[in-house]
Amino acid sequence: MEVILLERVAKLGQMGDVVRVKDGFARNFLLPQGKALRATGANRSKFESMKVDLEAKSLAAKGDAAKVANKLNGQSFKVLRQASEVGQLYGSVSPRDIAGLLSEGGFEVERNQIALNVPIKTIGTHKVPVLLHPEVEVTISLHVARSADEAERLARGEDITVQRTDEEQEAAETVAAAEAFFEPGAVKAEDGEGEDGEAADKAEKA
């Protein structure tokens, strides 16, 4: 489907560009959110009459977004979640969760402005882009942890997931080494008490 962009859309084009996109993307995202119009003759004329107003609104919105960006860019937020010992979350952190977190911090951001392709499912520090305006993007940090103490450690730059993994790896290697050392039957064989040893004893007695 060909559409006329009513604002800049990342990886597609600038306001006024006529681009071809998948039908589903147009119907489910661009058209209902007012980011584009079907590229019909009537809509081409309609866009020309809307262009001045659209540019003025975009410029005003960009200015507002820039003010928010100055305060939000580089900010860090703590997210506490239950997780396994290896750092896998029992659940996830979604764009809706992040938008709610920012709202609590005084930043009005819609979930569709959180540029998170897949939900966060592990503890650690995650960089998340936030699209405040088609031309204004900032990045925030999320310290996802199991406790406030872990979140503070993440904020200091500690990698708690690696530390836990190393400890578990060391424990696993110790167990494996012990099992190899105490191989079943090894002690009996050394003492001559295995099957061959018993056979030898019987032969001597005979």
PDB file of C-alpha atoms in Angstrom:
ATOM      1  CA  MET A   1       0.000   0.000   0.000  1.00  0.00           C
ATOM      2  CA  GLU A   2       1.227   3.505  -0.825  1.00  0.00           C
ATOM      3  CA  VAL A   3       0.796   6.140   1.869  1.00  0.00           C
ATOM      4  CA  ILE A   4       1.599   9.809   2.378  1.00  0.00           C
ATOM      5  CA  LEU A   5       3.531  10.395   5.603  1.00  0.00           C
ATOM      6  CA  LEU A   6       2.056  13.089   7.816  1.00  0.00           C
ATOM      7  CA  GLU A   7       5.197  13.179   9.988  1.00  0.00           C
ATOM      8  CA  ARG A   8       8.717  11.840   9.943  1.00  0.00           C
ATOM      9  CA  VAL A   9       8.727   8.077  10.503  1.00  0.00           C
ATOM     10  CA  ALA A  10      12.020   6.346  11.261  1.00  0.00           C
ATOM     11  CA  LYS A  11      13.322   4.175   8.417  1.00  0.00           C
ATOM     12  CA  LEU A  12      10.454   5.281   6.150  1.00  0.00           C
ATOM     13  CA  GLY A  13      10.809   8.955   5.341  1.00  0.00           C
ATOM     14  CA  GLN A  14       9.968  12.572   6.055  1.00  0.00           C
ATOM     15  CA  MET A  15       6.630  14.388   6.210  1.00  0.00           C
ATOM     16  CA  GLY A  16       5.052  14.486   2.759  1.00  0.00           C
ATOM     17  CA  ASP A  17       6.960  11.503   1.379  1.00  0.00           C
ATOM     18  CA  VAL A  18       4.928   8.912  -0.500  1.00  0.00           C
ATOM     19  CA  VAL A  19       6.167   5.451   0.480  1.00  0.00           C
ATOM     20  CA  ARG A  20       5.079   1.869  -0.085  1.00  0.00           C
ATOM     21  CA  VAL A  21       4.543  -0.214   3.057  1.00  0.00           C
ATOM     22  CA  LYS A  22       2.966  -3.537   3.956  1.00  0.00           C
ATOM     23  CA  ASP A  23      -0.820  -3.387   4.172  1.00  0.00           C
ATOM     24  CA  GLY A  24      -0.849  -4.636   7.765  1.00  0.00           C
ATOM     25  CA  PHE A  25       1.648  -1.998   8.901  1.00  0.00           C
ATOM     26  CA  ALA A  26      -0.436   0.735   7.304  1.00  0.00           C
ATOM     27  CA  ARG A  27      -3.791  -0.487   8.632  1.00  0.00           C
ATOM     28  CA  ASN A  28      -2.602  -1.385  12.128  1.00  0.00           C
ATOM     29  CA  PHE A  29      -0.141   1.415  12.809  1.00  0.00           C
ATOM     30  CA  LEU A  30       0.321   4.290  10.360  1.00  0.00           C
ATOM     31  CA  LEU A  31      -3.300   5.050   9.465  1.00  0.00           C
ATOM     32  CA  PRO A  32      -5.012   4.632  12.866  1.00  0.00           C
ATOM     33  CA  GLN A  33      -2.320   6.675  14.627  1.00  0.00           C
ATOM     34  CA  GLY A  34      -2.619   9.522  12.157  1.00  0.00           C
ATOM     35  CA  LYS A  35       0.919   9.155  10.872  1.00  0.00           C
ATOM     36  CA  ALA A  36      -0.113   8.696   7.240  1.00  0.00           C
ATOM     37  CA  LEU A  37      -2.903   8.836   4.667  1.00  0.00           C
ATOM     38  CA  ARG A  38      -3.600   6.480   1.790  1.00  0.00           C
ATOM     39  CA  ALA A  39      -1.897   7.897  -1.282  1.00  0.00           C
ATOM     40  CA  THR A  40      -5.058   8.606  -3.268  1.00  0.00           C
ATOM     41  CA  GLY A  41      -5.552  11.589  -5.515  1.00  0.00           C
ATOM     42  CA  ALA A  42      -7.984  13.147  -3.048  1.00  0.00           C
ATOM     43  CA  ASN A  43      -5.595  12.647  -0.131  1.00  0.00           C
ATOM     44  CA  ARG A  44      -2.684  14.156  -2.056  1.00  0.00           C
ATOM     45  CA  SER A  45      -4.701  17.348  -2.437  1.00  0.00           C
ATOM     46  CA  LYS A  46      -5.802  17.105   1.195  1.00  0.00           C
ATOM     47  CA  PHE A  47      -2.189  16.844   2.345  1.00  0.00           C
ATOM     48  CA  GLU A  48      -1.205  20.001   0.455  1.00  0.00           C
ATOM     49  CA  SER A  49      -3.938  21.914   2.275  1.00  0.00           C
ATOM     50  CA  MET A  50      -2.841  20.393   5.623  1.00  0.00           C
ATOM     51  CA  LYS A  51       0.887  20.795   5.111  1.00  0.00           C
ATOM     52  CA  VAL A  52       1.344  24.233   6.693  1.00  0.00           C
ATOM     53  CA  ASP A  53      -0.645  23.309   9.805  1.00  0.00           C
ATOM     54  CA  LEU A  54       1.131  19.963  10.106  1.00  0.00           C
ATOM     55  CA  GLU A  55       4.543  21.603   9.920  1.00  0.00           C
ATOM     56  CA  ALA A  56       3.558  24.190  12.545  1.00  0.00           C
ATOM     57  CA  LYS A  57       2.219  21.524  14.913  1.00  0.00           C
ATOM     58  CA  SER A  58       5.290  19.366  14.389  1.00  0.00           C
ATOM     59  CA  LEU A  59       7.591  22.286  15.157  1.00  0.00           C
ATOM     60  CA  ALA A  60       5.695  23.112  18.359  1.00  0.00           C
ATOM     61  CA  ALA A  61       5.644  19.463  19.431  1.00  0.00           C
ATOM     62  CA  LYS A  62       9.368  19.194  18.707  1.00  0.00           C
ATOM     63  CA  GLY A  63      10.036  22.171  20.983  1.00  0.00           C
ATOM     64  CA  ASP A  64       8.014  20.610  23.799  1.00  0.00           C
ATOM     65  CA  ALA A  65       9.764  17.269  23.289  1.00  0.00           C
ATOM     66  CA  ALA A  66      13.172  18.957  23.413  1.00  0.00           C
ATOM     67  CA  LYS A  67      12.361  20.405  26.834  1.00  0.00           C
ATOM     68  CA  VAL A  68      11.421  16.968  28.157  1.00  0.00           C
ATOM     69  CA  ALA A  69      14.488  15.453  26.488  1.00  0.00           C
ATOM     70  CA  ASN A  70      16.806  17.799  28.371  1.00  0.00           C
ATOM     71  CA  LYS A  71      15.476  16.422  31.662  1.00  0.00           C
ATOM     72  CA  LEU A  72      14.922  12.791  30.690  1.00  0.00           C
ATOM     73  CA  ASN A  73      17.956  11.913  28.580  1.00  0.00           C
ATOM     74  CA  GLY A  74      20.444   9.748  30.503  1.00  0.00           C
ATOM     75  CA  GLN A  75      18.174   9.273  33.507  1.00  0.00           C
ATOM     76  CA  SER A  76      18.280   5.954  35.395  1.00  0.00           C
ATOM     77  CA  PHE A  77      15.320   4.108  36.881  1.00  0.00           C
ATOM     78  CA  LYS A  78      15.109   1.100  39.209  1.00  0.00           C
ATOM     79  CA  VAL A  79      12.801  -1.809  38.461  1.00  0.00           C
ATOM     80  CA  LEU A  80      12.435  -4.559  41.079  1.00  0.00           C
ATOM     81  CA  ARG A  81      11.302  -7.978  39.883  1.00  0.00           C
ATOM     82  CA  GLN A  82      11.442 -11.556  41.111  1.00  0.00           C
ATOM     83  CA  ALA A  83      14.021 -13.605  39.234  1.00  0.00           C
ATOM     84  CA  SER A  84      15.886 -16.893  39.315  1.00  0.00           C
ATOM     85  CA  GLU A  85      19.431 -17.271  40.608  1.00  0.00           C
ATOM     86  CA  VAL A  86      20.774 -16.983  37.053  1.00  0.00           C
ATOM     87  CA  GLY A  87      18.922 -13.709  36.518  1.00  0.00           C
ATOM     88  CA  GLN A  88      15.919 -14.837  34.469  1.00  0.00           C
ATOM     89  CA  LEU A  89      12.829 -12.798  35.365  1.00  0.00           C
ATOM     90  CA  TYR A  90       9.628 -14.509  36.454  1.00  0.00           C
ATOM     91  CA  GLY A  91       7.753 -12.374  33.945  1.00  0.00           C
ATOM     92  CA  SER A  92       9.085  -9.368  32.021  1.00  0.00           C
ATOM     93  CA  VAL A  93       9.355  -5.582  31.856  1.00  0.00           C
ATOM     94  CA  SER A  94       7.189  -4.246  29.009  1.00  0.00           C
ATOM     95  CA  PRO A  95       6.827  -0.827  27.321  1.00  0.00           C
ATOM     96  CA  ARG A  96       3.640  -0.354  29.371  1.00  0.00           C
ATOM     97  CA  ASP A  97       5.641  -0.928  32.586  1.00  0.00           C
ATOM     98  CA  ILE A  98       8.312   1.547  31.505  1.00  0.00           C
ATOM     99  CA  ALA A  99       5.762   4.207  30.526  1.00  0.00           C
ATOM    100  CA  GLY A 100       4.160   3.809  33.962  1.00  0.00           C
ATOM    101  CA  LEU A 101       7.549   4.118  35.641  1.00  0.00           C
ATOM    102  CA  LEU A 102       8.312   7.340  33.747  1.00  0.00           C
ATOM    103  CA  SER A 103       4.875   8.702  34.584  1.00  0.00           C
ATOM    104  CA  GLU A 104       5.560   8.119  38.268  1.00  0.00           C
ATOM    105  CA  GLY A 105       8.774  10.064  37.811  1.00  0.00           C
ATOM    106  CA  GLY A 106       6.892  13.028  36.357  1.00  0.00           C
ATOM    107  CA  PHE A 107       7.432  12.312  32.648  1.00  0.00           C
ATOM    108  CA  GLU A 108       4.307  11.884  30.540  1.00  0.00           C
ATOM    109  CA  VAL A 109       5.310   9.305  27.947  1.00  0.00           C
ATOM    110  CA  GLU A 110       3.037   6.970  25.996  1.00  0.00           C
ATOM    111  CA  ARG A 111       3.919   3.282  25.785  1.00  0.00           C
ATOM    112  CA  ASN A 112       4.172   3.492  21.972  1.00  0.00           C
ATOM    113  CA  GLN A 113       7.017   5.977  22.482  1.00  0.00           C
ATOM    114  CA  ILE A 114       9.096   3.320  24.266  1.00  0.00           C
ATOM    115  CA  ALA A 115      11.262   1.825  21.521  1.00  0.00           C
ATOM    116  CA  LEU A 116      11.596  -1.627  23.038  1.00  0.00           C
ATOM    117  CA  ASN A 117      11.444  -4.382  20.416  1.00  0.00           C
ATOM    118  CA  VAL A 118      11.084  -7.223  22.914  1.00  0.00           C
ATOM    119  CA  PRO A 119      10.223  -7.171  26.645  1.00  0.00           C
ATOM    120  CA  ILE A 120      13.116  -7.248  29.116  1.00  0.00           C
ATOM    121  CA  LYS A 121      13.409 -10.720  30.662  1.00  0.00           C
ATOM    122  CA  THR A 122      16.727 -10.621  32.555  1.00  0.00           C
ATOM    123  CA  ILE A 123      18.142  -8.655  35.451  1.00  0.00           C
ATOM    124  CA  GLY A 124      20.866  -6.144  34.665  1.00  0.00           C
ATOM    125  CA  THR A 125      21.210  -2.646  33.238  1.00  0.00           C
ATOM    126  CA  HIS A 126      19.266  -2.107  30.026  1.00  0.00           C
ATOM    127  CA  LYS A 127      19.471   0.919  27.717  1.00  0.00           C
ATOM    128  CA  VAL A 128      16.030   1.853  26.370  1.00  0.00           C
ATOM    129  CA  PRO A 129      15.382   4.437  23.617  1.00  0.00           C
ATOM    130  CA  VAL A 130      12.394   6.758  24.091  1.00  0.00           C
ATOM    131  CA  LEU A 131      10.928   8.533  21.048  1.00  0.00           C
ATOM    132  CA  LEU A 132       9.558  11.801  22.401  1.00  0.00           C
ATOM    133  CA  HIS A 133       9.008  13.137  18.876  1.00  0.00           C
ATOM    134  CA  PRO A 134       9.818  11.833  15.374  1.00  0.00           C
ATOM    135  CA  GLU A 135      12.948  13.983  15.522  1.00  0.00           C
ATOM    136  CA  VAL A 136      13.701  13.792  19.261  1.00  0.00           C
ATOM    137  CA  GLU A 137      15.000  10.564  20.776  1.00  0.00           C
ATOM    138  CA  VAL A 138      16.566  10.022  24.205  1.00  0.00           C
ATOM    139  CA  THR A 139      17.986   7.009  26.017  1.00  0.00           C
ATOM    140  CA  ILE A 140      17.274   5.972  29.595  1.00  0.00           C
ATOM    141  CA  SER A 141      18.803   3.234  31.744  1.00  0.00           C
ATOM    142  CA  LEU A 142      16.771   0.631  33.592  1.00  0.00           C
ATOM    143  CA  HIS A 143      18.422  -1.148  36.513  1.00  0.00           C
ATOM    144  CA  VAL A 144      16.350  -4.334  36.686  1.00  0.00           C
ATOM    145  CA  ALA A 145      17.120  -6.204  39.906  1.00  0.00           C
ATOM    146  CA  ARG A 146      15.700  -8.526  42.569  1.00  0.00           C
ATOM    147  CA  SER A 147      16.235  -6.065  45.419  1.00  0.00           C
ATOM    148  CA  ALA A 148      17.057  -2.444  46.128  1.00  0.00           C
ATOM    149  CA  ASP A 149      20.594  -3.514  47.081  1.00  0.00           C
ATOM    150  CA  GLU A 150      21.124  -5.211  43.718  1.00  0.00           C
ATOM    151  CA  ALA A 151      19.735  -2.155  41.935  1.00  0.00           C
ATOM    152  CA  GLU A 152      22.268   0.041  43.770  1.00  0.00           C
ATOM    153  CA  ARG A 153      25.074  -2.311  42.748  1.00  0.00           C
ATOM    154  CA  LEU A 154      23.936  -2.124  39.132  1.00  0.00           C
ATOM    155  CA  ALA A 155      23.857   1.666  39.374  1.00  0.00           C
ATOM    156  CA  ARG A 156      27.499   1.543  40.520  1.00  0.00           C
ATOM    157  CA  GLY A 157      28.384  -0.453  37.421  1.00  0.00           C
ATOM    158  CA  GLU A 158      28.619  -3.930  38.965  1.00  0.00           C
ATOM    159  CA  ASP A 159      27.544  -6.831  36.753  1.00  0.00           C
ATOM    160  CA  ILE A 160      25.650  -8.992  39.212  1.00  0.00           C
ATOM    161  CA  THR A 161      24.566 -11.516  36.600  1.00  0.00           C
ATOM    162  CA  VAL A 162      28.132 -12.403  35.635  1.00  0.00           C
ATOM    163  CA  GLN A 163      29.131 -12.715  39.266  1.00  0.00           C
ATOM    164  CA  ARG A 164      26.360 -15.168  40.044  1.00  0.00           C
ATOM    165  CA  THR A 165      27.018 -17.168  36.877  1.00  0.00           C
ATOM    166  CA  ASP A 166      30.716 -17.470  37.730  1.00  0.00           C
ATOM    167  CA  GLU A 167      29.890 -18.717  41.232  1.00  0.00           C
ATOM    168  CA  GLU A 168      27.523 -21.323  39.875  1.00  0.00           C
ATOM    169  CA  GLN A 169      30.060 -22.373  37.239  1.00  0.00           C
ATOM    170  CA  GLU A 170      32.736 -22.805  39.913  1.00  0.00           C
ATOM    171  CA  ALA A 171      30.370 -24.889  42.030  1.00  0.00           C
ATOM    172  CA  ALA A 172      29.468 -27.048  39.033  1.00  0.00           C
ATOM    173  CA  GLU A 173      33.135 -27.615  38.203  1.00  0.00           C
ATOM    174  CA  THR A 174      33.865 -28.614  41.814  1.00  0.00           C
ATOM    175  CA  VAL A 175      31.055 -31.161  41.778  1.00  0.00           C
ATOM    176  CA  ALA A 176      32.191 -32.543  38.437  1.00  0.00           C
ATOM    177  CA  ALA A 177      35.782 -32.869  39.673  1.00  0.00           C
ATOM    178  CA  ALA A 178      34.624 -34.659  42.824  1.00  0.00           C
ATOM    179  CA  GLU A 179      32.510 -37.096  40.836  1.00  0.00           C
ATOM    180  CA  ALA A 180      35.424 -37.870  38.539  1.00  0.00           C
ATOM    181  CA  PHE A 181      37.746 -38.416  41.495  1.00  0.00           C
ATOM    182  CA  PHE A 182      35.331 -40.687  43.339  1.00  0.00           C
ATOM    183  CA  GLU A 183      34.352 -42.732  40.299  1.00  0.00           C
ATOM    184  CA  PRO A 184      32.164 -45.674  41.372  1.00  0.00           C
ATOM    185  CA  GLY A 185      34.237 -48.839  41.750  1.00  0.00           C
ATOM    186  CA  ALA A 186      37.530 -46.994  41.565  1.00  0.00           C
ATOM    187  CA  VAL A 187      38.335 -47.421  45.252  1.00  0.00           C
ATOM    188  CA  LYS A 188      37.353 -51.086  45.288  1.00  0.00           C
ATOM    189  CA  ALA A 189      39.494 -51.761  42.234  1.00  0.00           C
ATOM    190  CA  GLU A 190      42.514 -50.146  43.857  1.00  0.00           C
ATOM    191  CA  ASP A 191      42.054 -52.280  46.997  1.00  0.00           C
ATOM    192  CA  GLY A 192      41.674 -55.462  44.987  1.00  0.00           C
ATOM    193  CA  GLU A 193      38.049 -55.765  46.043  1.00  0.00           C
ATOM    194  CA  GLY A 194      36.500 -55.474  42.586  1.00  0.00           C
ATOM    195  CA  GLU A 195      35.375 -58.456  40.581  1.00  0.00           C
ATOM    196  CA  ASP A 196      38.904 -59.172  39.335  1.00  0.00           C
ATOM    197  CA  GLY A 197      40.238 -58.949  42.889  1.00  0.00           C
ATOM    198  CA  GLU A 198      37.635 -61.390  44.191  1.00  0.00           C
ATOM    199  CA  ALA A 199      38.466 -63.834  41.385  1.00  0.00           C
ATOM    200  CA  ALA A 200      42.168 -63.632  42.241  1.00  0.00           C
ATOM    201  CA  ASP A 201      41.464 -64.350  45.944  1.00  0.00           C
ATOM    202  CA  LYS A 202      39.433 -67.416  45.030  1.00  0.00           C
ATOM    203  CA  ALA A 203      42.202 -68.663  42.750  1.00  0.00           C
ATOM    204  CA  GLU A 204      44.801 -68.313  45.521  1.00  0.00           C
ATOM    205  CA  LYS A 205      42.593 -70.201  48.027  1.00  0.00           C
ATOM    206  CA  ALA A 206      42.029 -73.000  45.504  1.00  0.00           C
TER     207      ALA A 206
END
